[in-house]
CSV table of C-alpha atoms and ligand atoms in Angstrom, one decimal:
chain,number,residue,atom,x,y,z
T,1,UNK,CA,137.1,108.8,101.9
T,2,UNK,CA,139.1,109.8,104.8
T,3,UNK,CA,143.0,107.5,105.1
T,4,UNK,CA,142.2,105.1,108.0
T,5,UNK,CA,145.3,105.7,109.9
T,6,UNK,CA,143.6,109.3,110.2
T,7,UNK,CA,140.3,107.6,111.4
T,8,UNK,CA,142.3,105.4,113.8
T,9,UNK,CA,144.3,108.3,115.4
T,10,UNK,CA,141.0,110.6,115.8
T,11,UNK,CA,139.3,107.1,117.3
T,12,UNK,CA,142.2,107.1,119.5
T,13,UNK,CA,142.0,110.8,120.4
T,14,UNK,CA,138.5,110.9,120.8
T,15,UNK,CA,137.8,111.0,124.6
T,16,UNK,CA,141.2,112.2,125.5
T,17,UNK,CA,143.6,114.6,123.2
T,18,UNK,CA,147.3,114.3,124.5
T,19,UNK,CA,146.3,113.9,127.9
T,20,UNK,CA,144.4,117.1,128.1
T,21,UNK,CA,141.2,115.1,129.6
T,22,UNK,CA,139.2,116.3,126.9
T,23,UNK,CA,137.8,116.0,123.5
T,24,UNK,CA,139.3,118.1,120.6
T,25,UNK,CA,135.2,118.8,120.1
T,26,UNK,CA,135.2,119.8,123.5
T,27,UNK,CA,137.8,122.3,123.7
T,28,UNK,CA,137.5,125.7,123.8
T,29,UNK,CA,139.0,127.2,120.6
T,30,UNK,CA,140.6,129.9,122.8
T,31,UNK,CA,142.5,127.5,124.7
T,32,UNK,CA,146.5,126.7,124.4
T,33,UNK,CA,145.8,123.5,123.5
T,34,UNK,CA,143.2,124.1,120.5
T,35,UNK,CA,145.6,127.4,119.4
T,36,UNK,CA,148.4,124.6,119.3
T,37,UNK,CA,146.7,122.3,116.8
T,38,UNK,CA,145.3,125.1,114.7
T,39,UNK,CA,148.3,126.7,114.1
T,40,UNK,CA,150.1,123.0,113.2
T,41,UNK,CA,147.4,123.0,111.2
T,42,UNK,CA,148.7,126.0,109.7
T,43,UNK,CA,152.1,125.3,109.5
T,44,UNK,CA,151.6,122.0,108.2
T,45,UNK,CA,149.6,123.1,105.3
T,46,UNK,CA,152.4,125.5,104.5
T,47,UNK,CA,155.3,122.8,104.4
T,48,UNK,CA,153.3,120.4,102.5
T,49,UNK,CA,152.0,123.0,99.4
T,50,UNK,CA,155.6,125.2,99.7
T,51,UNK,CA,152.9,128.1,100.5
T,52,UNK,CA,155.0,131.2,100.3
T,53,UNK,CA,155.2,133.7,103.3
T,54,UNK,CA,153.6,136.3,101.1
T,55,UNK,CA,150.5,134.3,101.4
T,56,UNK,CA,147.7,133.9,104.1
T,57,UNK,CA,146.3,130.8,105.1
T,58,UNK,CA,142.4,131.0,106.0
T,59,UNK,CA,139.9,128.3,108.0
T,60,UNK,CA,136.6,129.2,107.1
T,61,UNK,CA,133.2,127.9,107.0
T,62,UNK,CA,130.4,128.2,104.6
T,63,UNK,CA,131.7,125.6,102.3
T,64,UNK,CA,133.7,126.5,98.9
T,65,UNK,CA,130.3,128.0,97.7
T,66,UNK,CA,130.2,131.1,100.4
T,67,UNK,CA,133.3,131.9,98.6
T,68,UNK,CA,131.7,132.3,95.2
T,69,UNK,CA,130.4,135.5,97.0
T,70,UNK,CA,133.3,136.6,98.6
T,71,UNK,CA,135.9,137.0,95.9
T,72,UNK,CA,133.9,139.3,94.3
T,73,UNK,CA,132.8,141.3,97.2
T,74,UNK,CA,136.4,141.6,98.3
T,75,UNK,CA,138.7,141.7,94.6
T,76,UNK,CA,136.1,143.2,92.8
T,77,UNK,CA,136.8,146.7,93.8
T,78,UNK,CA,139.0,148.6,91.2
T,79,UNK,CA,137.3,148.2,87.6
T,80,UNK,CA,134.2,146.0,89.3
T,81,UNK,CA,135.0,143.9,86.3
T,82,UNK,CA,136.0,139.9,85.9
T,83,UNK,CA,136.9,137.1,83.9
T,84,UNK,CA,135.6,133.4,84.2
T,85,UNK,CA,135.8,130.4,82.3
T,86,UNK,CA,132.8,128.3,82.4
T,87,UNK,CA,134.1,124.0,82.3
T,88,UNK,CA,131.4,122.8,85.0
T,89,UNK,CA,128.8,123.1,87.5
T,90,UNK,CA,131.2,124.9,89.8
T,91,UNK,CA,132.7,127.6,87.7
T,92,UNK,CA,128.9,128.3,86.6
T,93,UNK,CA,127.7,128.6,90.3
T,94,UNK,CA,130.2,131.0,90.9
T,95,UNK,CA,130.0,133.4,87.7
T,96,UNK,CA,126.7,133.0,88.5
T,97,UNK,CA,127.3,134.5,91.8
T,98,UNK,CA,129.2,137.3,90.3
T,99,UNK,CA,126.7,138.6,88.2
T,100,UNK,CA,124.4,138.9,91.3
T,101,UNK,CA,126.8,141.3,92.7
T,102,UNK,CA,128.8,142.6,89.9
T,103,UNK,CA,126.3,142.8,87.5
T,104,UNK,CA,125.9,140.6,84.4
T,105,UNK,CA,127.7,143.3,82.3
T,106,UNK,CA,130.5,143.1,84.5
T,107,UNK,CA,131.5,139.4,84.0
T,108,UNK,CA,133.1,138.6,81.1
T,109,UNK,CA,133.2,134.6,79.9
T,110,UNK,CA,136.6,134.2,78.1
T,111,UNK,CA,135.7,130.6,77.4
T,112,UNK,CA,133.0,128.0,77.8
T,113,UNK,CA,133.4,123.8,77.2
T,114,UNK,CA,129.3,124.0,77.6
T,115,UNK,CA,128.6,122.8,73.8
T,116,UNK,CA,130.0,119.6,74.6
T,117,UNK,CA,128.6,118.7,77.9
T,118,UNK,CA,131.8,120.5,79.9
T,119,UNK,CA,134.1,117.5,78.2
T,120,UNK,CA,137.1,119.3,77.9
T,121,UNK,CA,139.1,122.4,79.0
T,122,UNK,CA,138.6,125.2,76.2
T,123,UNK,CA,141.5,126.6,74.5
T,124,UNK,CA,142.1,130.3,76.0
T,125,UNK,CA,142.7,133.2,73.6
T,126,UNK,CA,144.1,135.8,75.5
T,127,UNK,CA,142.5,138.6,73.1
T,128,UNK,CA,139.4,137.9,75.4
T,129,UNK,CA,141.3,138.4,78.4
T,130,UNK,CA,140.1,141.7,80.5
T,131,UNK,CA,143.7,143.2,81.2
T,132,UNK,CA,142.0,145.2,83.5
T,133,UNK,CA,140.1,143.0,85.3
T,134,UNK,CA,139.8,142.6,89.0
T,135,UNK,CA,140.9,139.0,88.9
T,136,UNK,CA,140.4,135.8,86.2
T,137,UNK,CA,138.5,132.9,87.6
T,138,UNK,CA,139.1,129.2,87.2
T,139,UNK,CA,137.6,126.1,88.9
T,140,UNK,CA,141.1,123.4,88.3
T,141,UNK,CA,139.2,120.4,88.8
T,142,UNK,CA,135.9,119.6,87.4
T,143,UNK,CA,134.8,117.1,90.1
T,144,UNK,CA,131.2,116.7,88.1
T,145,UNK,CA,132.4,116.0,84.7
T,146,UNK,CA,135.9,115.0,85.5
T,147,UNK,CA,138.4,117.2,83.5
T,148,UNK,CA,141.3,119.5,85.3
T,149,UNK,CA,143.0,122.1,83.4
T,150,UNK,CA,146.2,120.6,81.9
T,151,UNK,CA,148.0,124.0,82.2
T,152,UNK,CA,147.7,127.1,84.9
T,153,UNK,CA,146.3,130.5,82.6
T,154,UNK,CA,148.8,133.1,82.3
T,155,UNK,CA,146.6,135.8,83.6
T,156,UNK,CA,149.8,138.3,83.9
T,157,UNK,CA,149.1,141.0,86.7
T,158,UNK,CA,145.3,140.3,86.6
T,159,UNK,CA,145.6,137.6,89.6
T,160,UNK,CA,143.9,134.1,88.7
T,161,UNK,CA,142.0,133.1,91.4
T,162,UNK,CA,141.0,129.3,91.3
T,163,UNK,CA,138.7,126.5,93.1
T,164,UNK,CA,140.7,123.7,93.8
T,165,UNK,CA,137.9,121.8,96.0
T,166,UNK,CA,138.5,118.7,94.1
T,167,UNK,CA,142.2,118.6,94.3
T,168,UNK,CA,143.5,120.1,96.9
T,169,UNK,CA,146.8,118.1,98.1
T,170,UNK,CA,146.2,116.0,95.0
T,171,UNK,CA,150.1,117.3,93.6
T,172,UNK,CA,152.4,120.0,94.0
T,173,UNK,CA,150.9,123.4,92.3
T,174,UNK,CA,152.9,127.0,91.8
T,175,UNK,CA,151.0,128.5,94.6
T,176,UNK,CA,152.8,131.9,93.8
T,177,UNK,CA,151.2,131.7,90.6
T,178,UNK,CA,147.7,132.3,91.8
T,179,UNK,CA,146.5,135.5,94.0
T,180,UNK,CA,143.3,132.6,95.7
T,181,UNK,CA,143.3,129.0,95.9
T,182,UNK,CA,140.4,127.8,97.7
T,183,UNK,CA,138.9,124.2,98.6
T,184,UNK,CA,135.9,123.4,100.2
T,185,UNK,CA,137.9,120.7,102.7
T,186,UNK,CA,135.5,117.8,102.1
T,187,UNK,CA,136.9,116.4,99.2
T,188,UNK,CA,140.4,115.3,100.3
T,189,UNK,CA,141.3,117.7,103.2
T,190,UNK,CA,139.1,116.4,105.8
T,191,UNK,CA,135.8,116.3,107.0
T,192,UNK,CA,133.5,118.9,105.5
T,193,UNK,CA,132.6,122.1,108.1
T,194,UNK,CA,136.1,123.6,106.8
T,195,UNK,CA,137.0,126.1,103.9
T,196,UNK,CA,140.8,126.8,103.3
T,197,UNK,CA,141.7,129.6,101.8
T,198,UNK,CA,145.3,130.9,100.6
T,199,UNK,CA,145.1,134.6,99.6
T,200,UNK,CA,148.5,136.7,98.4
T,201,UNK,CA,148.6,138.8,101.3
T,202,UNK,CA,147.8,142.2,99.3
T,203,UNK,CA,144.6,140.7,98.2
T,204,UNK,CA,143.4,141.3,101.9
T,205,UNK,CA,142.5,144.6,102.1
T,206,UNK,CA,139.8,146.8,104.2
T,207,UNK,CA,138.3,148.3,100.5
T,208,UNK,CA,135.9,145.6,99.7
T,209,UNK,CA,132.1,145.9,98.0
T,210,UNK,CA,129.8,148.7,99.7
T,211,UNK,CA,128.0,146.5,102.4
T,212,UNK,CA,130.1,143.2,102.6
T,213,UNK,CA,129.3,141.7,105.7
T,214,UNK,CA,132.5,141.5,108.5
T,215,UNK,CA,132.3,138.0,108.0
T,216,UNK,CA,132.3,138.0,104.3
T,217,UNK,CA,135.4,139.9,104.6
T,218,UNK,CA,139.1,138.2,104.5
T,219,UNK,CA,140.6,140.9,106.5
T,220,UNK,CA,138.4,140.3,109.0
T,221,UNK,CA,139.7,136.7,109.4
T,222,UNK,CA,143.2,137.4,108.6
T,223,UNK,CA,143.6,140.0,111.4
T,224,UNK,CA,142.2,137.3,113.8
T,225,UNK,CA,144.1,134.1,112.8
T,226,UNK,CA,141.1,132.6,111.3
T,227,UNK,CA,139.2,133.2,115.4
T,228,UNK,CA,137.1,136.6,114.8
T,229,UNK,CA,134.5,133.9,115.9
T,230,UNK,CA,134.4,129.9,116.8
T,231,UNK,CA,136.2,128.2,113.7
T,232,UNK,CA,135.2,124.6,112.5
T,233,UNK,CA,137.9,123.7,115.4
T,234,UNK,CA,137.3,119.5,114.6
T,235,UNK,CA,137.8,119.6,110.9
T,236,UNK,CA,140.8,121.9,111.6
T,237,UNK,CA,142.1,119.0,113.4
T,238,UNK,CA,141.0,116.5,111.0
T,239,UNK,CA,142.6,118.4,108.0
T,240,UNK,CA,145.9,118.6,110.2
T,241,UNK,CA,145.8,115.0,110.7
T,242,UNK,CA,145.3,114.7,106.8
T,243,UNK,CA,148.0,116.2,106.7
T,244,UNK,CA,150.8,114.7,109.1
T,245,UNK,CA,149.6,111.6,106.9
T,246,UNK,CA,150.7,113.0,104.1
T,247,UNK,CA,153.4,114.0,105.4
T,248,UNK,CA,154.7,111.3,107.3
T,249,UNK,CA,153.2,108.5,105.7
T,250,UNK,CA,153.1,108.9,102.1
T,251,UNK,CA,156.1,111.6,101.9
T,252,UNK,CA,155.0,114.7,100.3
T,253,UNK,CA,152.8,115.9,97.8
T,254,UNK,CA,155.3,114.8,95.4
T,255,UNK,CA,154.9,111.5,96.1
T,256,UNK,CA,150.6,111.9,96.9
T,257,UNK,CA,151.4,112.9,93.0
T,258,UNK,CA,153.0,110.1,92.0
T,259,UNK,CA,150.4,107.8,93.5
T,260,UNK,CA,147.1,109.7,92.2
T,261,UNK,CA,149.3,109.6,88.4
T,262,UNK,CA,149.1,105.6,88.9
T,263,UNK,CA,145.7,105.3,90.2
T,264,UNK,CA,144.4,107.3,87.2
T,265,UNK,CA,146.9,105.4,84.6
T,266,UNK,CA,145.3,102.2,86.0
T,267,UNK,CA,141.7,103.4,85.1
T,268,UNK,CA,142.2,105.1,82.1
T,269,UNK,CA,144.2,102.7,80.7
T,270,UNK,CA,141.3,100.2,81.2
T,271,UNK,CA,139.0,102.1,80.0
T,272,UNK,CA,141.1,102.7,77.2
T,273,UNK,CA,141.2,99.1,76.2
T,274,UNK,CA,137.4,98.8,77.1
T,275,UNK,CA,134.5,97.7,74.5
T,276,UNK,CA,132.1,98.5,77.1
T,277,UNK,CA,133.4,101.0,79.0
T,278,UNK,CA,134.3,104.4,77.4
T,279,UNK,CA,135.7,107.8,79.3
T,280,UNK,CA,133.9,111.0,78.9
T,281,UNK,CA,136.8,113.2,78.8
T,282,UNK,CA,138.8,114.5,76.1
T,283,UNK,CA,142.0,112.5,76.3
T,284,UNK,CA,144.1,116.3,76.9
T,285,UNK,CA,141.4,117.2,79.7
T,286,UNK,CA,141.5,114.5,82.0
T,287,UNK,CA,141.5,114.8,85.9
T,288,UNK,CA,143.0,112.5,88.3
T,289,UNK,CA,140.3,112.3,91.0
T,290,UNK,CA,137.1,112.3,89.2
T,291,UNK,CA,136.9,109.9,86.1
T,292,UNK,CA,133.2,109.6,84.7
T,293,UNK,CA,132.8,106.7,82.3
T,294,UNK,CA,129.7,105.3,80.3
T,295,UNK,CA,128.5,102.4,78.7
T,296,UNK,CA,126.6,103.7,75.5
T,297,UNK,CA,123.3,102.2,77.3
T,298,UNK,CA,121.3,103.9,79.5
T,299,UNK,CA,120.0,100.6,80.9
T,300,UNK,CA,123.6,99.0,81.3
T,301,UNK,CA,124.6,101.9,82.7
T,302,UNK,CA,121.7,101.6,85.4
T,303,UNK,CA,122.5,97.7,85.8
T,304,UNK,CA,126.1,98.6,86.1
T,305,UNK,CA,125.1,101.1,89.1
T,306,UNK,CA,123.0,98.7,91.2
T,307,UNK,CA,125.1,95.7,90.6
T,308,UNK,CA,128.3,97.5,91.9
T,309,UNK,CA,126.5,99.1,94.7
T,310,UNK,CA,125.5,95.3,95.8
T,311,UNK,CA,129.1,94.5,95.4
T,312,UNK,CA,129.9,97.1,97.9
T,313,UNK,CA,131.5,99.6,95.5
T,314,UNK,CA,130.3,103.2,97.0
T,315,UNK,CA,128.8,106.5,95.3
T,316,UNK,CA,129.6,105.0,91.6
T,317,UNK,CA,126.7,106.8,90.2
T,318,UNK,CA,127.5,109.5,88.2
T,319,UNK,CA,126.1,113.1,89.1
T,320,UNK,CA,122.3,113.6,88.6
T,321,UNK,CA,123.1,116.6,86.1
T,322,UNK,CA,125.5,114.1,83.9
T,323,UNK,CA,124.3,110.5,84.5
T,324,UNK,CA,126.4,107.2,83.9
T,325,UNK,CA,129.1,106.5,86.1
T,326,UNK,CA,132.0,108.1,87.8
T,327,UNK,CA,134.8,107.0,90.1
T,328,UNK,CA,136.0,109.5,92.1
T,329,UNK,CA,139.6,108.6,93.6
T,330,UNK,CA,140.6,110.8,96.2
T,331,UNK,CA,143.9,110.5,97.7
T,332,UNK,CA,142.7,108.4,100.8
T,333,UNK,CA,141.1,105.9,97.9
T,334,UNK,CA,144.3,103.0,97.7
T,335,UNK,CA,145.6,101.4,94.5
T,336,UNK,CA,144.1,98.4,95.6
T,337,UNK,CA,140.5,100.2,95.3
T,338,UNK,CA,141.0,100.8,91.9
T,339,UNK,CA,142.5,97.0,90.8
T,340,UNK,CA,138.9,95.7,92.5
T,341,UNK,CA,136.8,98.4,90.7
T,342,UNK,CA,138.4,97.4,87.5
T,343,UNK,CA,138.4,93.5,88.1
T,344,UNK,CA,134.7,93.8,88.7
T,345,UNK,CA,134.1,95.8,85.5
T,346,UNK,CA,136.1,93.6,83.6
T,347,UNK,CA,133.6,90.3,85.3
T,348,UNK,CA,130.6,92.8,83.9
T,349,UNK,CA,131.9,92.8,80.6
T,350,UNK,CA,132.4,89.3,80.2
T,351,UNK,CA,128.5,88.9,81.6
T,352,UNK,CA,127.0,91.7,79.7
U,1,PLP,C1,132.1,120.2,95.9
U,1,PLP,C2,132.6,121.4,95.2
U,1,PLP,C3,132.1,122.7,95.5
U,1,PLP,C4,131.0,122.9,96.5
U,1,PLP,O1,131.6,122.8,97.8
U,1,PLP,P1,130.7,123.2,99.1
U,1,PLP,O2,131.8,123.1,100.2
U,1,PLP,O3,129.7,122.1,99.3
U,1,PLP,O4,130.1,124.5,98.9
U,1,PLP,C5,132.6,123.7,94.8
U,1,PLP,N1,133.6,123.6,93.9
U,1,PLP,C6,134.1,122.3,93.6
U,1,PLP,C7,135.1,122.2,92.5
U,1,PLP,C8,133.6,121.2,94.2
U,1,PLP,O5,134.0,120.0,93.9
């Protein structure tokens, strides 16, 4: 979900931004007043995460999976080798991705959470680390099966390169301690169309695969300010709007932090206490956005989905690879979202 003051201001906007007589979705993206909200944009983005000026800020398109292709047509380009973990759906679609480029004997799997349905984050043993690799690959949050990695790898020099689609602007992270972070923006950035990437400025560089497309290449973006050609210029506004709400309105990302840590308390704790209801994650493992929960029953579960859904709780259903249920809290979701979820699971207890 998308913070309604956000949806109010862009209602407002709509036919007229800042008296400009036009529509952001109107505008040309080479105009003043489109450069002036894509580089607050920018700007914004950098306040909010601390980004270092080392690094580049990137609006793509293509989604978060176009850039399962990219990092290895542009890192992979000294050894041609790389480490991934595998905890999900996501960090699978992307090794995956690797080996179609790389080569399956080039990817190396340091650790894997697949013989217990992706439950947990696996202990890394850095004796399986690639020292030389090209770069280490995580995916933080595990929006599918719900965990997040309680602790950023020490990957040394090799640069750790990680999908944070899932929670993005969820809390404060170490940006410098990454050489990518990437995010599909749909999630809790804005409105989907938009890609942001922030890239450790000697990551960009003109060696890159033999035969990477110009757009598959970051330099190609980075030398034009994320405008080689037409960028997703409404999300871009969206996301900035995202994040003057953020900013202004909840006060920072240490705060956002403080907020998500409550909303998950809340739930966990619940389930926690539960006889029906039981988590799926391993108690170390668990993310704040994405909590996946069961009741032991295929057929409550299924009752549990269709009676919520009448009582106007929305997209409780658990993935179609995993089943059950899962609650997925994104910043924009309020406090009071989760007391009514809970309330209402705690009425289906009582009834079941
Ligand atoms: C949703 C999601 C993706 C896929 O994003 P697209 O923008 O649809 O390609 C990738 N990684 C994670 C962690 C996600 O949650």
């Amino acid at each position: 979900m998308m913070p309604e003051a956000v949806l109010k201001k862009a209602a407002a906007e709509m036919l007229d931004y800042e008296g400009s007589g036009q529509s952001v979705m109107e505008m040309s993206h080479r105009s003043k007043t489109y450069q002036s909200i894509i580089d607050g944009c920018s700007a914004l983005l950098r306040e909010v995460m601390q980004i270092p000026d080392n690094y580049e800020i990137l609006f793509l398109q293509g989604g978060a999976s176009t850039q399962f292709a990219m990092i290895p047509l542009n890192l992979a380009t000294k050894t041609g080798k790389v480490d991934y973990v595998l905890t999900g759906q996501w960090a699978k679609k992307a090794a995956a991705e690797a080996k179609l480029l790389l080569g399956e004997e080039n990817v190396n799997i340091v650790a894997s959470s697949a013989d217990k349905t992706f439950s947990y984050i696996p202990e890394l043993d850095k004796s399986k680390f690639n020292p030389t690799a090209d770069y280490f690959y995580i995916c933080m949050n595990n929006t599918i099966y719900g965990t997040k990695f309680p602790e950023i790898p020490d990957t040394g020099d090799v640069p750790l390169v990680a999908d944070i689609s899932s929670m993005a602007l969820s809390q404060p992270l170490p940006v410098e301690k990454f050489g990518i972070l990437y995010a599909g923006a749909q999630k809790n950035m804005g409105p989907a169309g938009l890609t942001v990437v922030i890239i450790r400025k000697d990551l960009i560089s003109e060696n890159v695969r033999p035969g990477t497309p110009t757009m598959l290449r970051f330099k190609t973006h980075a030398d034009n300010g994320s405008m080689y050609n037409t960028p997703p210029c409404y999300s871009i506004y969206m996301c900035k709007l995202v994040l003057e709400w953020i900013k202004n309105e909840i006060g920072g990302l240490d705060k956002m932090y403080e907020l998500n840590q409550q909303k998950a308390k809340l739930f966990y704790d619940y389930l926690d206490s539960s006889k029906m209801f039981k988590g799926t994650v391993e108690k170390g493992s668990r993310s704040l956005m994405n909590i996946p929960f069961v009741t032991g029953s295929d057929e409550l579960d299924a009752k549990f989905v269709k009676e919520s859904t009448a009582a106007g709780f929305v997209n409780l259903k658990g993935h179609r690879t995993v089943g059950g249920m899962r609650a997925s809290i994104y910043n924009a979701m309020p406090i009071e979202g989760v007391e009514k979820l809970i309330a209402f699971m705690k009425e289906f207890e009582a009834n079941n």
